[in-house]
Short mmCIF file of C-alpha atoms and ligand atoms in Angstrom, two decimals:
data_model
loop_
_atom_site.label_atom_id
_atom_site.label_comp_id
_atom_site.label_asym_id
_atom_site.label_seq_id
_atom_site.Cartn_x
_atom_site.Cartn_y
_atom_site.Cartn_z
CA UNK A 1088 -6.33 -14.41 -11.81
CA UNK A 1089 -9.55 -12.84 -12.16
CA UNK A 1090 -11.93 -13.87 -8.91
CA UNK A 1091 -14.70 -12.55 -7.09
CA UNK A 1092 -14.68 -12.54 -3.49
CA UNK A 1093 -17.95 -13.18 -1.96
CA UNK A 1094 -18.73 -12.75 1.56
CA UNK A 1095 -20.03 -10.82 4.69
CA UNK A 1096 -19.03 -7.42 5.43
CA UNK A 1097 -16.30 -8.47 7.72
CA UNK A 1098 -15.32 -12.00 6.31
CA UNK A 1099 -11.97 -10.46 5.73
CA UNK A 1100 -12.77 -10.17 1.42
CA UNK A 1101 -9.92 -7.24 1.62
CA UNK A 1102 -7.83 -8.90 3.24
CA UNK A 1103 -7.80 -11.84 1.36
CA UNK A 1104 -7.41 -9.54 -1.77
CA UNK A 1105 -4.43 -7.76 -0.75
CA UNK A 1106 -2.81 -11.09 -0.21
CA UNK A 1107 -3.96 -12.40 -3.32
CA UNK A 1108 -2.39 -9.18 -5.42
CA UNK A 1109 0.49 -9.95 -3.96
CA UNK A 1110 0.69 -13.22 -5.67
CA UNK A 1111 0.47 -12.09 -9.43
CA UNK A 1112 -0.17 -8.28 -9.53
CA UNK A 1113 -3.85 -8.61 -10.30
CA UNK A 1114 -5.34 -5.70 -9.31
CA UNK A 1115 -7.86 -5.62 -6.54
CA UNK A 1116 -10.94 -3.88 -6.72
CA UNK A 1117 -13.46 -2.66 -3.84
CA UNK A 1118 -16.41 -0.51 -4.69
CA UNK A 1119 -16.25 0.20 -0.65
CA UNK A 1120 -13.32 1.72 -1.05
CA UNK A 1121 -13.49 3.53 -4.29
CA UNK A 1122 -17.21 4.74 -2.84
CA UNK A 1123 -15.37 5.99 0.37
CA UNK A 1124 -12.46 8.00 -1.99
CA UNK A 1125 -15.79 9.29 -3.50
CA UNK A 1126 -17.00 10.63 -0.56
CA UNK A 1127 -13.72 11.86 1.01
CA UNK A 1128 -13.45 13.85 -2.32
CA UNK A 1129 -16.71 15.59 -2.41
CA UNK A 1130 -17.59 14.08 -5.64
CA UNK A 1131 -21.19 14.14 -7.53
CA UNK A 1132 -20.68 10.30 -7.17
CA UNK A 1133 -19.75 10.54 -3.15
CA UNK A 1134 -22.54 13.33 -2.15
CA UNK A 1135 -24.91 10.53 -3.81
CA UNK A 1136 -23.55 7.59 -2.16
CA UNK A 1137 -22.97 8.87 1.38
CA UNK A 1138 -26.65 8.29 3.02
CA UNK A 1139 -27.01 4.81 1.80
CA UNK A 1140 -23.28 3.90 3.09
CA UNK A 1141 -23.48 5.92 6.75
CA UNK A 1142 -27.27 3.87 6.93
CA UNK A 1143 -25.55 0.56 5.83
CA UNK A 1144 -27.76 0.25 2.70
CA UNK A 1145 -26.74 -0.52 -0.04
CA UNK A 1146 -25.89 2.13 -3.35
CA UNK A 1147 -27.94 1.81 -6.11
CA UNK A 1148 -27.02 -0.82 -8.63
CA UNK A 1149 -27.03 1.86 -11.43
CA UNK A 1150 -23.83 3.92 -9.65
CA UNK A 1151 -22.23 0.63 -9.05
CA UNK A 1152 -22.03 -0.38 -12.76
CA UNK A 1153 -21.89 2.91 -13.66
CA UNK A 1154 -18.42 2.41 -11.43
CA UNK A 1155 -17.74 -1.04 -12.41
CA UNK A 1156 -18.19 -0.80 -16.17
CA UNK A 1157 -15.19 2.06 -16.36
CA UNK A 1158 -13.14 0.17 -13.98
CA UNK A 1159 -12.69 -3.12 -15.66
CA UNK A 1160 -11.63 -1.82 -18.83
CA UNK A 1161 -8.84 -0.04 -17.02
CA UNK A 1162 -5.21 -1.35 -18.68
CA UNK A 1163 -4.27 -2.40 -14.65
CA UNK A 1164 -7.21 -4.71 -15.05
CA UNK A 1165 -5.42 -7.13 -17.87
CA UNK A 1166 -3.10 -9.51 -15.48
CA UNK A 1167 -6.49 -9.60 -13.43
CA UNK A 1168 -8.53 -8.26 -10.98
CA UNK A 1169 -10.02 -8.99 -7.42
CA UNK A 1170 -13.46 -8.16 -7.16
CA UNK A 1171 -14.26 -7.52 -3.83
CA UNK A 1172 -17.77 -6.19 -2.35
CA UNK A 1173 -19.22 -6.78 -6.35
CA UNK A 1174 -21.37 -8.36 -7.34
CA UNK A 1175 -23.73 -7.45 -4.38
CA UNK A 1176 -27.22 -8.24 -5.79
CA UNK A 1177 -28.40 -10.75 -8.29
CA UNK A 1178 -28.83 -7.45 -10.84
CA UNK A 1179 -25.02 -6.48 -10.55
CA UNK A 1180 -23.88 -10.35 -11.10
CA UNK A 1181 -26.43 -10.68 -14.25
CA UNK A 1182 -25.01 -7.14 -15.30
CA UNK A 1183 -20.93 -8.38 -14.50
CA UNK A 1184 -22.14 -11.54 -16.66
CA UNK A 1185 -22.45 -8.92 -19.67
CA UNK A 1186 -19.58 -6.79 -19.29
CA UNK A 1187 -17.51 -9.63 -18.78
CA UNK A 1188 -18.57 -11.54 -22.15
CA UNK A 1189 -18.44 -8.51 -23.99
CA UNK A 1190 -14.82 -7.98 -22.42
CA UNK A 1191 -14.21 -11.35 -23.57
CA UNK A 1192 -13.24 -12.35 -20.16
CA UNK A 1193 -13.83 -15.28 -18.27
CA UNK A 1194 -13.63 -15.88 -14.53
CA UNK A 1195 -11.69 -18.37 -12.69
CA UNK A 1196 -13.34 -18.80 -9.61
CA UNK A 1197 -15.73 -17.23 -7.05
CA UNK A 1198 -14.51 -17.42 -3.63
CA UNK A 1199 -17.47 -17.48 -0.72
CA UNK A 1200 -15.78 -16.70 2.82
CA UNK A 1201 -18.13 -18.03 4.90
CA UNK A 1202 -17.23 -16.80 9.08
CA UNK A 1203 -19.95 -17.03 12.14
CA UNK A 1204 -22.16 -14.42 12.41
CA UNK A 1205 -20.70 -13.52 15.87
CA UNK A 1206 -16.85 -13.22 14.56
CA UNK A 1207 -17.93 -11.24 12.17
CA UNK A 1208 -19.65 -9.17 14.93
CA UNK A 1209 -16.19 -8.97 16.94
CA UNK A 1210 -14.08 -8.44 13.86
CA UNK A 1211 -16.53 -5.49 12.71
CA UNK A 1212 -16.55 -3.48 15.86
CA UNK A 1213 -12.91 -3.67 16.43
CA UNK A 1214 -11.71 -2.99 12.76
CA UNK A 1215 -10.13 0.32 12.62
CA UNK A 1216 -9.47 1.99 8.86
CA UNK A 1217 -7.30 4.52 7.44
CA UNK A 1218 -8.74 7.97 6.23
CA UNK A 1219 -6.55 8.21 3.54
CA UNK A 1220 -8.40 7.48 0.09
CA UNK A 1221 -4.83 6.01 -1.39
CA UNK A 1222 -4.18 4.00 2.01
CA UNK A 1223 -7.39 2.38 3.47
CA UNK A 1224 -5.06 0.11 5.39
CA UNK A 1225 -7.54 -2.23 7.90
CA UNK A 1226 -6.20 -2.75 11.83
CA UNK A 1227 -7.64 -4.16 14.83
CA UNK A 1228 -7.33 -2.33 18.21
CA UNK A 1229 -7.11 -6.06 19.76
CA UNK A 1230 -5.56 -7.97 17.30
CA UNK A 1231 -3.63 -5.74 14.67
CA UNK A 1232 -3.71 -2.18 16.42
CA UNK A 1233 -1.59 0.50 14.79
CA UNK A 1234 2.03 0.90 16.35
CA UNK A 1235 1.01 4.39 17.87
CA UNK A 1236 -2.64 4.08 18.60
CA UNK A 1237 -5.05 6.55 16.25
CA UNK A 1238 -2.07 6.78 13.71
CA UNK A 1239 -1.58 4.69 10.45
CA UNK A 1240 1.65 2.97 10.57
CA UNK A 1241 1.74 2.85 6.23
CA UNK A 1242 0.87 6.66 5.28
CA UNK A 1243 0.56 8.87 9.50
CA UNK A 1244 -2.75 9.34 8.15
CA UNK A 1245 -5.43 8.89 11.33
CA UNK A 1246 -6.88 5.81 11.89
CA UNK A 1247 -10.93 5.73 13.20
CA UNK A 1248 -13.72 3.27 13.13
CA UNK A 1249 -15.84 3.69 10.23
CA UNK A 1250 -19.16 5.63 10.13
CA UNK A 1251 -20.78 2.23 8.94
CA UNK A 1252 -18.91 0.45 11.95
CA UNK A 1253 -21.36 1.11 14.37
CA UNK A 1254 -23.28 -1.99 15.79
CA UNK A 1255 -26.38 -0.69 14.15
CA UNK A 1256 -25.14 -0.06 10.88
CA UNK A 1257 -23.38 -3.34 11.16
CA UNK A 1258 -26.09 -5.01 12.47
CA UNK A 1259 -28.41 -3.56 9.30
CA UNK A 1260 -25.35 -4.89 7.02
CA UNK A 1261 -25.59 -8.45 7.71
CA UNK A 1262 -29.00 -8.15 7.46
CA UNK A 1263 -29.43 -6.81 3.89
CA UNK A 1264 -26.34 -9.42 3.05
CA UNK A 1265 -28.58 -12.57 3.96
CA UNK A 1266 -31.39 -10.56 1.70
CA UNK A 1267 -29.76 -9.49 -1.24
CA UNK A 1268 -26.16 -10.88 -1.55
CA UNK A 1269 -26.78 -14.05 -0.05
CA UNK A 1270 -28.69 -15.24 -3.26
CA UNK A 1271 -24.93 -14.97 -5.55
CA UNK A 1272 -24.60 -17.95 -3.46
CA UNK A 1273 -26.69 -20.24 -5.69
CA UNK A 1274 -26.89 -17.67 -8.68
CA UNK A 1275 -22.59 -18.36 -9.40
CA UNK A 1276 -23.24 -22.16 -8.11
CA UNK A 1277 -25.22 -22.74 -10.76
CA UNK A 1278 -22.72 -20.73 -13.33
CA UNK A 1279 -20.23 -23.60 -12.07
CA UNK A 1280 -17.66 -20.84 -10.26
CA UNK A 1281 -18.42 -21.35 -6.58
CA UNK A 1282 -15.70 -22.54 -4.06
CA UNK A 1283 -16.97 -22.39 -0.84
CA UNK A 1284 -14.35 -21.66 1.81
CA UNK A 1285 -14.62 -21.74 6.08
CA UNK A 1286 -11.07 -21.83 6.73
CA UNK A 1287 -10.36 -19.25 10.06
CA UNK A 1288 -7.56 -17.31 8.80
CA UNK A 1289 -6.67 -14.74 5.82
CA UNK A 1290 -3.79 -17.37 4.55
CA UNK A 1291 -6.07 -20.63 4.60
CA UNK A 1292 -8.46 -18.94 2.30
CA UNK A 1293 -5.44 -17.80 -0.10
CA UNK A 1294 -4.57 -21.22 0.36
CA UNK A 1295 -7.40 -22.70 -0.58
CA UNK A 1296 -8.08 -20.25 -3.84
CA UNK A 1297 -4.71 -20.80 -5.54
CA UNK A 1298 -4.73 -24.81 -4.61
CA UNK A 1299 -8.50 -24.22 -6.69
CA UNK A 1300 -6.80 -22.51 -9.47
CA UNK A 1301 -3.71 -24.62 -9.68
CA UNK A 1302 -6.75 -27.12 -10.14
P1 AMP B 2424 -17.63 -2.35 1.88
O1 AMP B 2424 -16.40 -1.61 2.19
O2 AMP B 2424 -17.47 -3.32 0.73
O3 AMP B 2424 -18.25 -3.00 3.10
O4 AMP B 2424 -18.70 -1.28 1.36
C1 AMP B 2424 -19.12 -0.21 2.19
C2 AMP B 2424 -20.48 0.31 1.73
O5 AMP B 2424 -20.38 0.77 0.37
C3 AMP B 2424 -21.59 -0.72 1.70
O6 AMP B 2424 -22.20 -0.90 2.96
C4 AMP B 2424 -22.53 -0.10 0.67
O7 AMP B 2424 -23.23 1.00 1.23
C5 AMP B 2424 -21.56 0.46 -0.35
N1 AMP B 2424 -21.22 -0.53 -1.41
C6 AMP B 2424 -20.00 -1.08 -1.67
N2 AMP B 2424 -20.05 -1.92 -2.70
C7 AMP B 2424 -21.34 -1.93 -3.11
C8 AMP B 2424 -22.06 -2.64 -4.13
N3 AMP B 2424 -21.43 -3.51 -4.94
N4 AMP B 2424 -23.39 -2.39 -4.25
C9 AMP B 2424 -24.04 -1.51 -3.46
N5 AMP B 2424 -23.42 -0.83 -2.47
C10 AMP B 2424 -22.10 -1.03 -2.28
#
């Protein structure tokens, strides 16, 4: 399948992708987490990208399609792909619009996980991620915590709240999603993708996406 996954930080788009790729080994893709590899790895692209992420600003929409537009035509990418956390401005959907039709690739859908501002409050400052670049696993110290607390239970790698995690940066994050993601709300409406989803839990939205695609 080849989706994006719109949403707030914290409407559970990673989550939702990992269950999707499970499904029919399209490959999920998160600029968060290829940004964060970046910047674990000391890399031209991660000593650029740090300040804006530890702020909660957004990265520059050249670096992200820099990013995007060697990613997609990556062999892993031809039994599909998750997008999640791109598109996150109306300039990175207009750009996707071109790779995409010069890929010759069309979308199926594009999933909007809508979740109350205060859930995603709770969820956000009680998600806990693993350091490792390869891993990135997501707990919650209430709800998912790690079977020995600090310490992934997938890779031993440590487990800490991200740098972006804290209420400010969080707080600054849903802020500059109402301003500039929000707007992909009406931009892929009126493309004729949008499937607007409010279920509560990680399984009701994969529910609801393959039941769309199954048409
Ligand atoms: P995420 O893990 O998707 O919440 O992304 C973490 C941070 O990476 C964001 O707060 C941004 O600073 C940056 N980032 C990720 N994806 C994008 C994108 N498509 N455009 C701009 N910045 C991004």
């Amino acid at each position: 399948m080849r989706l994006i996954l719109l949403g707030a930080p914290g409407a559970g788009k990673g989550t939702v992708a990992k269950l999707l790729t499970q499904l029919d080994g399209s490959v999920q893709i998160s600029t968060g987490d290829i940004l964060r590899g970046a910047v674990q790895a000391g890399t031209e692209l991660g000593r650029k990208a740090e300040a804006f992420m530890k702020a909660g600003d957004l990265v520059p929409d050249d670096l992200i399609l820099g990013i995007m537009e060697k990613r997609l035509q990556e062999p892993d990418c031809a039994k599909g792909f998750l997008l999640d956390g791109f598109p996150r401005t109306i300039p990175q959907a207009e750009a996707l619009k071109t790779m995409l039709a010069r890929l010759g690739v069309q979308l199926d859908v594009v999933a909007n996980i809508e979740v109350p501002r205060e859930e995603i409050l709770n969820r956000l400052t009680t998600r806990r991620t693993c350091v490792n670049p390869q891993c990135q696993a997501i707990y919650n110290v209430r709800s998912q915590p790690p079977k020995v607390e600090g310490i992934c239970d997938k890779c031993g790698s440590a487990v800490v709240q991200r740098a972006d995690e804290t209420e400010a940066a969080i707080s600054r994050r849903l802020d500059i999603y109402q301003e500039k993601t929000a707007p992909l709300v009406a931009f892929y409406r009126r493309e004729g993708f949008l499937l607007t989803i409010t279920a509560p839990t990680s399984e009701g939205v994969v529910a609801a996406i393959q039941k769309q695609i199954a048409g």
